[in-house]
Short mmCIF file of C-alpha atoms and ligand atoms in Angstrom, two decimals:
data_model
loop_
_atom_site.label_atom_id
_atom_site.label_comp_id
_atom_site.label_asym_id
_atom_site.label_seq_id
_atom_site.Cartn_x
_atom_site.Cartn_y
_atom_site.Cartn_z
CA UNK L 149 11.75 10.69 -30.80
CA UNK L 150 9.00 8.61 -29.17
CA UNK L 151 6.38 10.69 -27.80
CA UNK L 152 4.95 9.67 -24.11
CA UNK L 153 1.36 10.46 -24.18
CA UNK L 154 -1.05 8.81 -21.91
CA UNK L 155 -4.95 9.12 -23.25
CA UNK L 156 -6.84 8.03 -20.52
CA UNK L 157 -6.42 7.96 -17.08
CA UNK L 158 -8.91 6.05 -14.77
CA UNK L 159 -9.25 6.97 -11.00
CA UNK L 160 -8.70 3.92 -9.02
CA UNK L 161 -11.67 2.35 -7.49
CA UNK L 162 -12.28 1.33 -4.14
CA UNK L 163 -14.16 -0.98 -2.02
CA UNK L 164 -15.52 -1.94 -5.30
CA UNK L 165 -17.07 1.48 -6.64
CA UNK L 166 -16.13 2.99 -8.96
CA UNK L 167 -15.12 6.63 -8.17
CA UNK L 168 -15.88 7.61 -12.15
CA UNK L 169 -13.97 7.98 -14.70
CA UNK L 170 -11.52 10.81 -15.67
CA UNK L 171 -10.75 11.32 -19.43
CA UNK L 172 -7.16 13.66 -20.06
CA UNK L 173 -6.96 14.10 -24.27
CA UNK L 174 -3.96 15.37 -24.28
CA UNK L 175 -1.85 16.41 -27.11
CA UNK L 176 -4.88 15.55 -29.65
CA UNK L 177 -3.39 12.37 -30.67
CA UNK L 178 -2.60 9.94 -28.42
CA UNK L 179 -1.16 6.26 -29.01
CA UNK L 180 -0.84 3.22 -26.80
CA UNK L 181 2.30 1.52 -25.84
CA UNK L 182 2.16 -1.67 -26.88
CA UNK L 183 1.22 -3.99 -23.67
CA UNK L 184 1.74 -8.00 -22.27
CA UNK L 185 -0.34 -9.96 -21.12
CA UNK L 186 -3.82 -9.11 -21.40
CA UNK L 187 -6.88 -8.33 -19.35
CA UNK L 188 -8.40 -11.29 -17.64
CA UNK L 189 -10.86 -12.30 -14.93
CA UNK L 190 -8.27 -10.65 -12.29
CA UNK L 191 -6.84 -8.17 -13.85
CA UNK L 192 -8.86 -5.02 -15.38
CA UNK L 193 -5.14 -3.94 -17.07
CA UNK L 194 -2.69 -5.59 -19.30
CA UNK L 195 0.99 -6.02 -17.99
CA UNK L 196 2.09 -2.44 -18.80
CA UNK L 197 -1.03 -1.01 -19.49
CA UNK L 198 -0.86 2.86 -20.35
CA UNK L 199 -4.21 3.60 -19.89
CA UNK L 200 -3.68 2.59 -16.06
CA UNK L 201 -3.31 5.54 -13.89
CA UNK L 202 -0.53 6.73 -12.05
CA UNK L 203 0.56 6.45 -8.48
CA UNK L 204 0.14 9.60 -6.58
CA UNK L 205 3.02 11.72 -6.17
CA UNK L 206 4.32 11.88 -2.69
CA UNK L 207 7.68 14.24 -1.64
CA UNK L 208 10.27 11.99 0.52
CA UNK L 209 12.63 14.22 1.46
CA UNK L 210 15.92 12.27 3.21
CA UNK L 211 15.21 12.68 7.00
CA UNK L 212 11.69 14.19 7.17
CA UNK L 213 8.14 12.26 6.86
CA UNK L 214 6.99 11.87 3.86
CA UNK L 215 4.17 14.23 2.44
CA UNK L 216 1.77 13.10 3.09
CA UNK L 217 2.42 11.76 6.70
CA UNK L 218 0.16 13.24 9.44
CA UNK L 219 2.77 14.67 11.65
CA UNK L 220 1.75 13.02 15.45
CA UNK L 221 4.83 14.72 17.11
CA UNK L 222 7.29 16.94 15.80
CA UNK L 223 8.87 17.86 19.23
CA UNK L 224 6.51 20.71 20.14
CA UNK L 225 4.07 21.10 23.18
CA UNK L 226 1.55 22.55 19.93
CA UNK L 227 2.09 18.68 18.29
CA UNK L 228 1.13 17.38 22.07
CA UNK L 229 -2.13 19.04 22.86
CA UNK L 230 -2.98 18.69 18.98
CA UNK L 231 -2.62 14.63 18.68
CA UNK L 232 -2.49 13.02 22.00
CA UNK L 233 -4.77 12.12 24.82
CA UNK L 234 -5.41 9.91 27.58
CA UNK L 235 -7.58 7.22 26.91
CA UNK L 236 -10.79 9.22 27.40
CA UNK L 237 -10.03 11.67 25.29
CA UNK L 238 -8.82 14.10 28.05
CA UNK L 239 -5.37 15.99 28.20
CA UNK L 240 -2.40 13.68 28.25
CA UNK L 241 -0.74 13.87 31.75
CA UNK L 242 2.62 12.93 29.42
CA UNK L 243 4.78 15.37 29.69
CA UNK L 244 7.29 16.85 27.32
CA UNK L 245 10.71 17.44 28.31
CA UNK L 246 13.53 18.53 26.16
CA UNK L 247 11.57 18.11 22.73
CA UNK L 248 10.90 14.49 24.12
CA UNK L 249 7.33 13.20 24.47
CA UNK L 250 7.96 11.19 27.99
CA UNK L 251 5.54 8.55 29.93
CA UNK L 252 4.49 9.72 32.91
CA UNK L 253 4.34 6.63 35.02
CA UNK L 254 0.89 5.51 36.62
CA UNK L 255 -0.96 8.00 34.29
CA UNK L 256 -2.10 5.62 31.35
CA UNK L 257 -1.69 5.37 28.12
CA UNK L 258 -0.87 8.45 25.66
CA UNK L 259 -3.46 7.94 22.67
CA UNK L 260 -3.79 9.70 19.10
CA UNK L 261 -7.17 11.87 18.99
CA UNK L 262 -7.62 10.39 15.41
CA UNK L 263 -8.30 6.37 14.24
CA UNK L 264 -6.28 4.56 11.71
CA UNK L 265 -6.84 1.32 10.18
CA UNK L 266 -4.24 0.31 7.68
CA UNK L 267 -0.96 2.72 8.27
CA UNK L 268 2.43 2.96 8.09
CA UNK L 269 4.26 4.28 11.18
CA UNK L 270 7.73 5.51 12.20
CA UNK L 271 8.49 6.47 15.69
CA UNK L 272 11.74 6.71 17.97
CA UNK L 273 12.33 5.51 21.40
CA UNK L 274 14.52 5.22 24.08
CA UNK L 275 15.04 3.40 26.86
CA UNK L 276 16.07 4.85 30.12
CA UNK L 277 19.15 4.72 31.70
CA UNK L 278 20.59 3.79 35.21
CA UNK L 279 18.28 1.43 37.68
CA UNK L 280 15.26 0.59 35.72
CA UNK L 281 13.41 -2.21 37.40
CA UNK L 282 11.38 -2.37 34.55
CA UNK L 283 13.45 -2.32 31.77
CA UNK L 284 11.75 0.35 29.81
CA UNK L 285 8.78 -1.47 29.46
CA UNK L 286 6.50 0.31 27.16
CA UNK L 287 4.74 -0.51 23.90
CA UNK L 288 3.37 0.49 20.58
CA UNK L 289 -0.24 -0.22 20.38
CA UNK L 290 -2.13 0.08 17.54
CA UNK L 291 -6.18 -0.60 17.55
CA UNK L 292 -7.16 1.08 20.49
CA UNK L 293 -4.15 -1.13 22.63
CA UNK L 294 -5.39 -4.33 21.18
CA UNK L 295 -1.81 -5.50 19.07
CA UNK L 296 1.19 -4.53 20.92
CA UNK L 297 4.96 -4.28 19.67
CA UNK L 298 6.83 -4.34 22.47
CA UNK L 299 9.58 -1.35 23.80
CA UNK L 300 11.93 -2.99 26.40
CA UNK L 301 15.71 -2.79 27.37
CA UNK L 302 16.97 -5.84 24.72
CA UNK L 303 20.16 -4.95 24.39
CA UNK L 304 21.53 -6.97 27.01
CA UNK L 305 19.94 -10.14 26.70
CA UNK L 306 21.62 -12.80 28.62
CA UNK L 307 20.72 -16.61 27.89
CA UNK L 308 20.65 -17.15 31.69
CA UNK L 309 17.52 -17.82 31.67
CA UNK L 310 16.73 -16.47 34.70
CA UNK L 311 13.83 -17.12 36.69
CA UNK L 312 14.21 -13.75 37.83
CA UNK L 313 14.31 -11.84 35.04
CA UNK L 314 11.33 -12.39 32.93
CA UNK L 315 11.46 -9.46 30.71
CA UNK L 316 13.95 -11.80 29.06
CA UNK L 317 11.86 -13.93 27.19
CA UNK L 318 12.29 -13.84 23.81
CA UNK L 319 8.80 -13.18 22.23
CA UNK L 320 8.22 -10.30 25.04
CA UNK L 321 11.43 -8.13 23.83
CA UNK L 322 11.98 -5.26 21.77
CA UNK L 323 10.02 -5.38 18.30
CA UNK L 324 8.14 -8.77 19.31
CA UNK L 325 4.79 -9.01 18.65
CA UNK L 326 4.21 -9.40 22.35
CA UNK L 327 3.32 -12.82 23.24
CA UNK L 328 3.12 -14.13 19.29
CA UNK L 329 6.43 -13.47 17.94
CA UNK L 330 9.94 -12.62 18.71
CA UNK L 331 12.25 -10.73 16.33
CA UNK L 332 14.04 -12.29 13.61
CA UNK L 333 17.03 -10.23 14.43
CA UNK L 334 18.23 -8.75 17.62
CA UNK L 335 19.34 -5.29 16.30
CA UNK L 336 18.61 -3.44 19.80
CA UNK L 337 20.59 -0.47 20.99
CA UNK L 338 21.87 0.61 24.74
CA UNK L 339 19.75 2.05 26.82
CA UNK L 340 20.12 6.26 26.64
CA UNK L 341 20.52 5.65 23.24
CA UNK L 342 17.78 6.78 20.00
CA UNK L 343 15.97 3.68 18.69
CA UNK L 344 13.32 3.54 15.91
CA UNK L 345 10.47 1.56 14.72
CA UNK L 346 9.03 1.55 11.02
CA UNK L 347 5.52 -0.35 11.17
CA UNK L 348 3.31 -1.66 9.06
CA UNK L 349 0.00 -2.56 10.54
CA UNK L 350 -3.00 -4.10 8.69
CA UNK L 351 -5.94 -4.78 10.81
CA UNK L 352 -7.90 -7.55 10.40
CA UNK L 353 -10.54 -7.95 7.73
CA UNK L 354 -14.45 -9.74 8.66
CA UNK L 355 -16.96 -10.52 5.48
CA UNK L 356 -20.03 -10.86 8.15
CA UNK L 357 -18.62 -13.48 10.71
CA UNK L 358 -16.19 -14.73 8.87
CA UNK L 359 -12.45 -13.68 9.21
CA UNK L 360 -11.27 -13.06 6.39
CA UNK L 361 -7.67 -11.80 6.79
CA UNK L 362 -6.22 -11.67 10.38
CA UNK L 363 -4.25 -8.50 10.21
CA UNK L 364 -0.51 -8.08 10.07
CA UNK L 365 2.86 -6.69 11.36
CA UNK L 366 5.82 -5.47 9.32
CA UNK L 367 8.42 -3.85 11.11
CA UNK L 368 11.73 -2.21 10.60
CA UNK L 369 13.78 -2.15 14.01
CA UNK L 370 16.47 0.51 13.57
CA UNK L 371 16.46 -0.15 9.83
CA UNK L 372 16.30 -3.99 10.24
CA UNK L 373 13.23 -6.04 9.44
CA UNK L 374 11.96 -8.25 12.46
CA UNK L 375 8.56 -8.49 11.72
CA UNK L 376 7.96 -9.81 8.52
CA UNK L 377 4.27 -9.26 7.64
CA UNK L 378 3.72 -11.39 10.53
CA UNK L 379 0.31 -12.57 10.73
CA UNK L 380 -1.92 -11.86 13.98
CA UNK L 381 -3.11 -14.79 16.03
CA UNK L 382 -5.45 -12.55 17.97
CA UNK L 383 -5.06 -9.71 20.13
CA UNK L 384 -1.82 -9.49 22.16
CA UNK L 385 -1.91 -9.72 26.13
CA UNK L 386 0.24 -11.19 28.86
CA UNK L 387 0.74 -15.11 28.76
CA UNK L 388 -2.47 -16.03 26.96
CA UNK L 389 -3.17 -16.58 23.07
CA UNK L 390 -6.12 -14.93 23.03
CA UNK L 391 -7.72 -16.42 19.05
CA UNK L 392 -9.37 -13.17 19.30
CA UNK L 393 -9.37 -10.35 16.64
CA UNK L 394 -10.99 -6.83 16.90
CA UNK L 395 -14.06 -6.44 14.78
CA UNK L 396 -13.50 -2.27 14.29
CA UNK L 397 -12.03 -0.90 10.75
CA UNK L 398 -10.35 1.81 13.04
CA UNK L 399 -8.67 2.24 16.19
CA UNK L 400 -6.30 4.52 18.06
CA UNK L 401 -2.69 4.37 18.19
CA UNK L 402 -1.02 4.40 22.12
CA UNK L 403 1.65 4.56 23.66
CA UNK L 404 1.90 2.22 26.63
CA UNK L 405 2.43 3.10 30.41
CA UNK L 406 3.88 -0.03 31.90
CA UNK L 407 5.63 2.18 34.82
CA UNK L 408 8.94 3.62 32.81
CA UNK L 409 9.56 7.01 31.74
CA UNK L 410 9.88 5.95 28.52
CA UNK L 411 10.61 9.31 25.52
CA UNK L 412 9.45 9.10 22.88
CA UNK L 413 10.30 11.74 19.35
CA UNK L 414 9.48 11.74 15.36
CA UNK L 415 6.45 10.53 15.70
CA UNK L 416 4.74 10.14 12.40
CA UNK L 417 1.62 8.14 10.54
CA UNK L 418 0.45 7.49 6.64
CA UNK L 419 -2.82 5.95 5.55
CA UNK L 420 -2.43 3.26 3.55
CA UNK L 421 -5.03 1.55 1.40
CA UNK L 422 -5.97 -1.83 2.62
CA UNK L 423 -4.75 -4.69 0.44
CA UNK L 424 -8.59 -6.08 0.06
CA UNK L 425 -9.43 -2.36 -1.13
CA UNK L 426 -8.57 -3.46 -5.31
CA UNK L 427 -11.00 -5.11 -6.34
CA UNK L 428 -10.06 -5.25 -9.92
CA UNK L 429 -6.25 -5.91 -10.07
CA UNK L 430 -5.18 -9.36 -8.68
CA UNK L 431 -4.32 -9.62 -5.68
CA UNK L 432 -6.59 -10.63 -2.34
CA UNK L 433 -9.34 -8.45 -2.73
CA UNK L 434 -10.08 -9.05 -6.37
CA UNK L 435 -13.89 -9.36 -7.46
CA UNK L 436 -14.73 -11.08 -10.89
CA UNK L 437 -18.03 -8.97 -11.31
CA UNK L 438 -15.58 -5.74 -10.37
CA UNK L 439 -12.81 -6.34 -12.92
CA UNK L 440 -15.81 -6.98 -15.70
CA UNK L 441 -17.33 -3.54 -14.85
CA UNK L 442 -14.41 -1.90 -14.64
CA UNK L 443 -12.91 -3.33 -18.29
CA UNK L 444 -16.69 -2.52 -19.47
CA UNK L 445 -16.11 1.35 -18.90
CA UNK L 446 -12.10 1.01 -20.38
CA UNK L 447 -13.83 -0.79 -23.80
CA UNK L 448 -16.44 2.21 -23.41
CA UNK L 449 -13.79 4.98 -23.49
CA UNK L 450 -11.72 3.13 -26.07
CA UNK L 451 -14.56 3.04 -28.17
CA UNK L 452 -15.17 6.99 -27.50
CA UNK L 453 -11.35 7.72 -28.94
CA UNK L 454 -12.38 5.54 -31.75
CA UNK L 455 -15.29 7.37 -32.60
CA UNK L 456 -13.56 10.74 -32.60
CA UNK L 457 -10.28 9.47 -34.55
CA UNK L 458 -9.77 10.99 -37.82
CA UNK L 459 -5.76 8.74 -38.43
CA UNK L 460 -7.06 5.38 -39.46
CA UNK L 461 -3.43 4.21 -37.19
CA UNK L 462 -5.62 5.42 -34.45
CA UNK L 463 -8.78 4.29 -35.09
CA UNK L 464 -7.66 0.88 -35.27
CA UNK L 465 -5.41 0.83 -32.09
CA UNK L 466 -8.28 2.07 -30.18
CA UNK L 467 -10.65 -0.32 -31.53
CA UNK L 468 -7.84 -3.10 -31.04
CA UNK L 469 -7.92 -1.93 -26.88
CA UNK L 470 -12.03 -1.65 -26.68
CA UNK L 471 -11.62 -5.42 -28.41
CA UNK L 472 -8.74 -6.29 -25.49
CA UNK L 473 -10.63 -4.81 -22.49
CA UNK L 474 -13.69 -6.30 -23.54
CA UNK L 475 -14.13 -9.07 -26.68
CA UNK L 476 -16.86 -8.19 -28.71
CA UNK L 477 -18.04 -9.53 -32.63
CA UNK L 478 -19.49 -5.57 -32.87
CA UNK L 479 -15.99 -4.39 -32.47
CA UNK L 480 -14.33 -7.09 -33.73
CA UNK L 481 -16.44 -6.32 -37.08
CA UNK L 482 -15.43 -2.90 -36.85
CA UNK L 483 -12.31 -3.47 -36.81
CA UNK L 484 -11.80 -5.48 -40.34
CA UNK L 485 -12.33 -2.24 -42.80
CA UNK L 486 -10.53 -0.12 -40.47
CA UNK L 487 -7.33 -2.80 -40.60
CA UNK L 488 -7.68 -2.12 -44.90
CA UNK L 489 -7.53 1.26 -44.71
CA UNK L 490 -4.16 1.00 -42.63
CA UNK L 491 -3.21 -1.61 -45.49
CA UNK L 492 -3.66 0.94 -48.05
CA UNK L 493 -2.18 3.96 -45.94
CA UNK L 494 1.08 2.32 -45.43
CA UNK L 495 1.50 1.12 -49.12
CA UNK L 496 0.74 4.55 -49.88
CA UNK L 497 2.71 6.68 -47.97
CA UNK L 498 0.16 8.82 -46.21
CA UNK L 499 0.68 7.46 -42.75
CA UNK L 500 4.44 8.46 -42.41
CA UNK L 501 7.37 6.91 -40.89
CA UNK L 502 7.76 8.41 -37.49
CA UNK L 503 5.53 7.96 -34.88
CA UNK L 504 2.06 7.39 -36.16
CA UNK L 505 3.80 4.32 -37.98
CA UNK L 506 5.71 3.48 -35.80
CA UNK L 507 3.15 3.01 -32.71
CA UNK L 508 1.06 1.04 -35.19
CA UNK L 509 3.86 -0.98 -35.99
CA UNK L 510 4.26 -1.58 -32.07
CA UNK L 511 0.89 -2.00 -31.85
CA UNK L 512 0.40 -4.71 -34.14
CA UNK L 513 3.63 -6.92 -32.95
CA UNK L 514 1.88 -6.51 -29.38
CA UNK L 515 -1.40 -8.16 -30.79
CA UNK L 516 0.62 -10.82 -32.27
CA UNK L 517 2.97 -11.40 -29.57
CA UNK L 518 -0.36 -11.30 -27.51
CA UNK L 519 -2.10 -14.12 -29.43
CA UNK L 520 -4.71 -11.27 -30.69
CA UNK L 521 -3.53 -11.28 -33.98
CA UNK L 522 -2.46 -13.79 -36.55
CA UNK L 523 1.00 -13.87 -37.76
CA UNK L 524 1.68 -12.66 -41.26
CA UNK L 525 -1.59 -10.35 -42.07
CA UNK L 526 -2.08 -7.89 -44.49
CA UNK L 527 -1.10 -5.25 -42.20
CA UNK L 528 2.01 -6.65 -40.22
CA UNK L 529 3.38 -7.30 -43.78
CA UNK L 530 2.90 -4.05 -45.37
CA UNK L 531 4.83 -2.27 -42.24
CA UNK L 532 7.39 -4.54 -42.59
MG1 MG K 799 5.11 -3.38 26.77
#
């Protein structure tokens, strides 16, 4: 049976520093998976990479938030007083009403006490029924009220375009990001009916005075995607493109008061990382010097299971990933005697068929499917 045993696991670094390193020996013996493609100047890992840690477990239970979601409203005055404010920091004048979190017209905006930067958000809305003037006009903003998706009555849209009825412009509707983009779908509800938003919101990203990334919106309206990653052409705002971007890693989220008693419900928030935070596996925060460090310390630890291996199957898979991670003559060296003494082990019968063997054997076709390894050596033909 093929044993699953990881040997190292390496926090992930942020920002470019390195948290440290975290060694798990487990089981006493402990043999790479073979892996792709290898390390390179963008990627600290090889294409299934064992040694690369984990994602963090989260619990996603169908039809609550995720566990590690700071709860913003769960329907209880307790949730209110805990999470929300007016936009000094006093006592919401919002009031709650039937598990509802409602806009009180005229009184502002209803703002988180904490910042976010990069989150994920869900929350549900309706709009009102019977003679709204205003077409539920409210809004999600995120940043301190600086990028606004809009709430509104879309349901109804009519192409009359009426003079009369500006709320029904297309990139001021339900789910636009207002002023910048409409939605790519229409999938609006009635009015008096539940309605729900899934957002993600990166904000934008400054290396000194240069802008770097301008921030994005995804978003899932009632399960369909209108916004997709949609890029932010400056801060949102009535009839103007502003070219403007906010300059703070942080904000707070709001609620808009544009007049309506708008409810709100399930309000919920994750932290996510920001996608300039990894530095050392592709993507658009990658740093050469980062990914050389960070392969430095993986060669290190190899190197460290080396040392302490007593299985010459062991000794020369770990020396094979220091040499991967981090190319060396040293190690390279090293590795030659170590490769005989395999040689003779497998003639011999001392390293057994099962799983010692047999990761070497995997081992050695991943160096030579890999372009490590030469086709045909000593080794590869003696576990054939
Ligand atoms: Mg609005």
């Amino acid at each position: 049976m093929k044993r699953k045993v990881r040997s190292v696991n390496l926090e992930l670094r942020t920002g470019g520093l390195a948290l440290g390193v975290l060694l798990l020996a487990m089981g006493g013996v402990a043999f790479a998976e073979p892996s792709g493609d290898r390390p390179d100047m963008r990627h600290a890992w090889s294409v299934h990479d064992v040694n690369r840690p984990d994602p963090v477990k989260v619990t996603a239970d169908e039809g609550k938030p995720p566990s590690d979601a700071i709860v913003l409203f769960d329907g209880t005055a307790e949730s209110v007083a805990k999470n929300w404010c007016d936009k000094k920091g006093e006592p919401t004048k919002w009031k709650m009403e039937d598990g509802k979190f409602v806009c009180v017209p005229s009184s502002g905006p209803a703002c988180t006490r904490e910042k976010f930067a990069d989150c994920q958000l869900h929350i549900e809305w309706m709009t009102p029924t019977g003679d709204d003037p205003g077409y539920g006009n409210s809004g999600v903003l995120l940043h301190d009220g600086a990028y606004e998706i809009q709430i509104l009555d879309s349901y109804a849209i009519k192409p009359s375009q009426s003079p009369w009825k500006p709320a029904n412009y297309a990139d001021g509707q339900a789910g636009a990001v207002y002023g910048q983009n409409p939605c790519l779908v229409n999938p609006a509800r009635k009015p008096g009916v539940w309605q729900s938003y899934d957002i993600v919101f990166h904000p934008p990203v400054w290396e000194g005075e240069r802008l770097v990334d301008p921030g994005s919106f995804t978003v899932f309206f009632n399960g369909v995607l209108v916004q997709d990653h949609w890029p932010l052409e400056g801060t949102t705002t009535w009839c103007r493109r502003t070219k403007k971007w906010t300059r703070q890693k942080e904000g707070r989220l709001c609620l808009q008061d544009h007049g309506n008693p708008v409810p709100f419900r399930n309000i919920w928030i994750r932290r996510i990382p920001s996608r300039f935070a990894n530095t050392t596996n592709g993507g658009p925060g990658v740093k050469a010097a980062d990914v050389a460090e960070l392969r430095h310390e993986l060669a290190a630890q190899s190197l460290k299971f080396a040392d302490a291996a007593k299985d010459p199957a062991e000794k020369y898979i770990r020396l094979w990933e220091s040499f991967c991670y981090e190319p060396s003559s040293a190690v390279r060296k090293r590795i030659v005697p170590v490769e005989a003494e395999c040689v003779k082990a497998v003639k011999s019968g001392a390293l057994k068929d099962g799983e010692h063997r047999g990761a070497l054997q995997r081992f050695v076709d991943m160096l030579v499917l890999g372009g490590w390894m030469e086709k045909g050596s000593e080794l590869e033909k003696a576990l054939k």
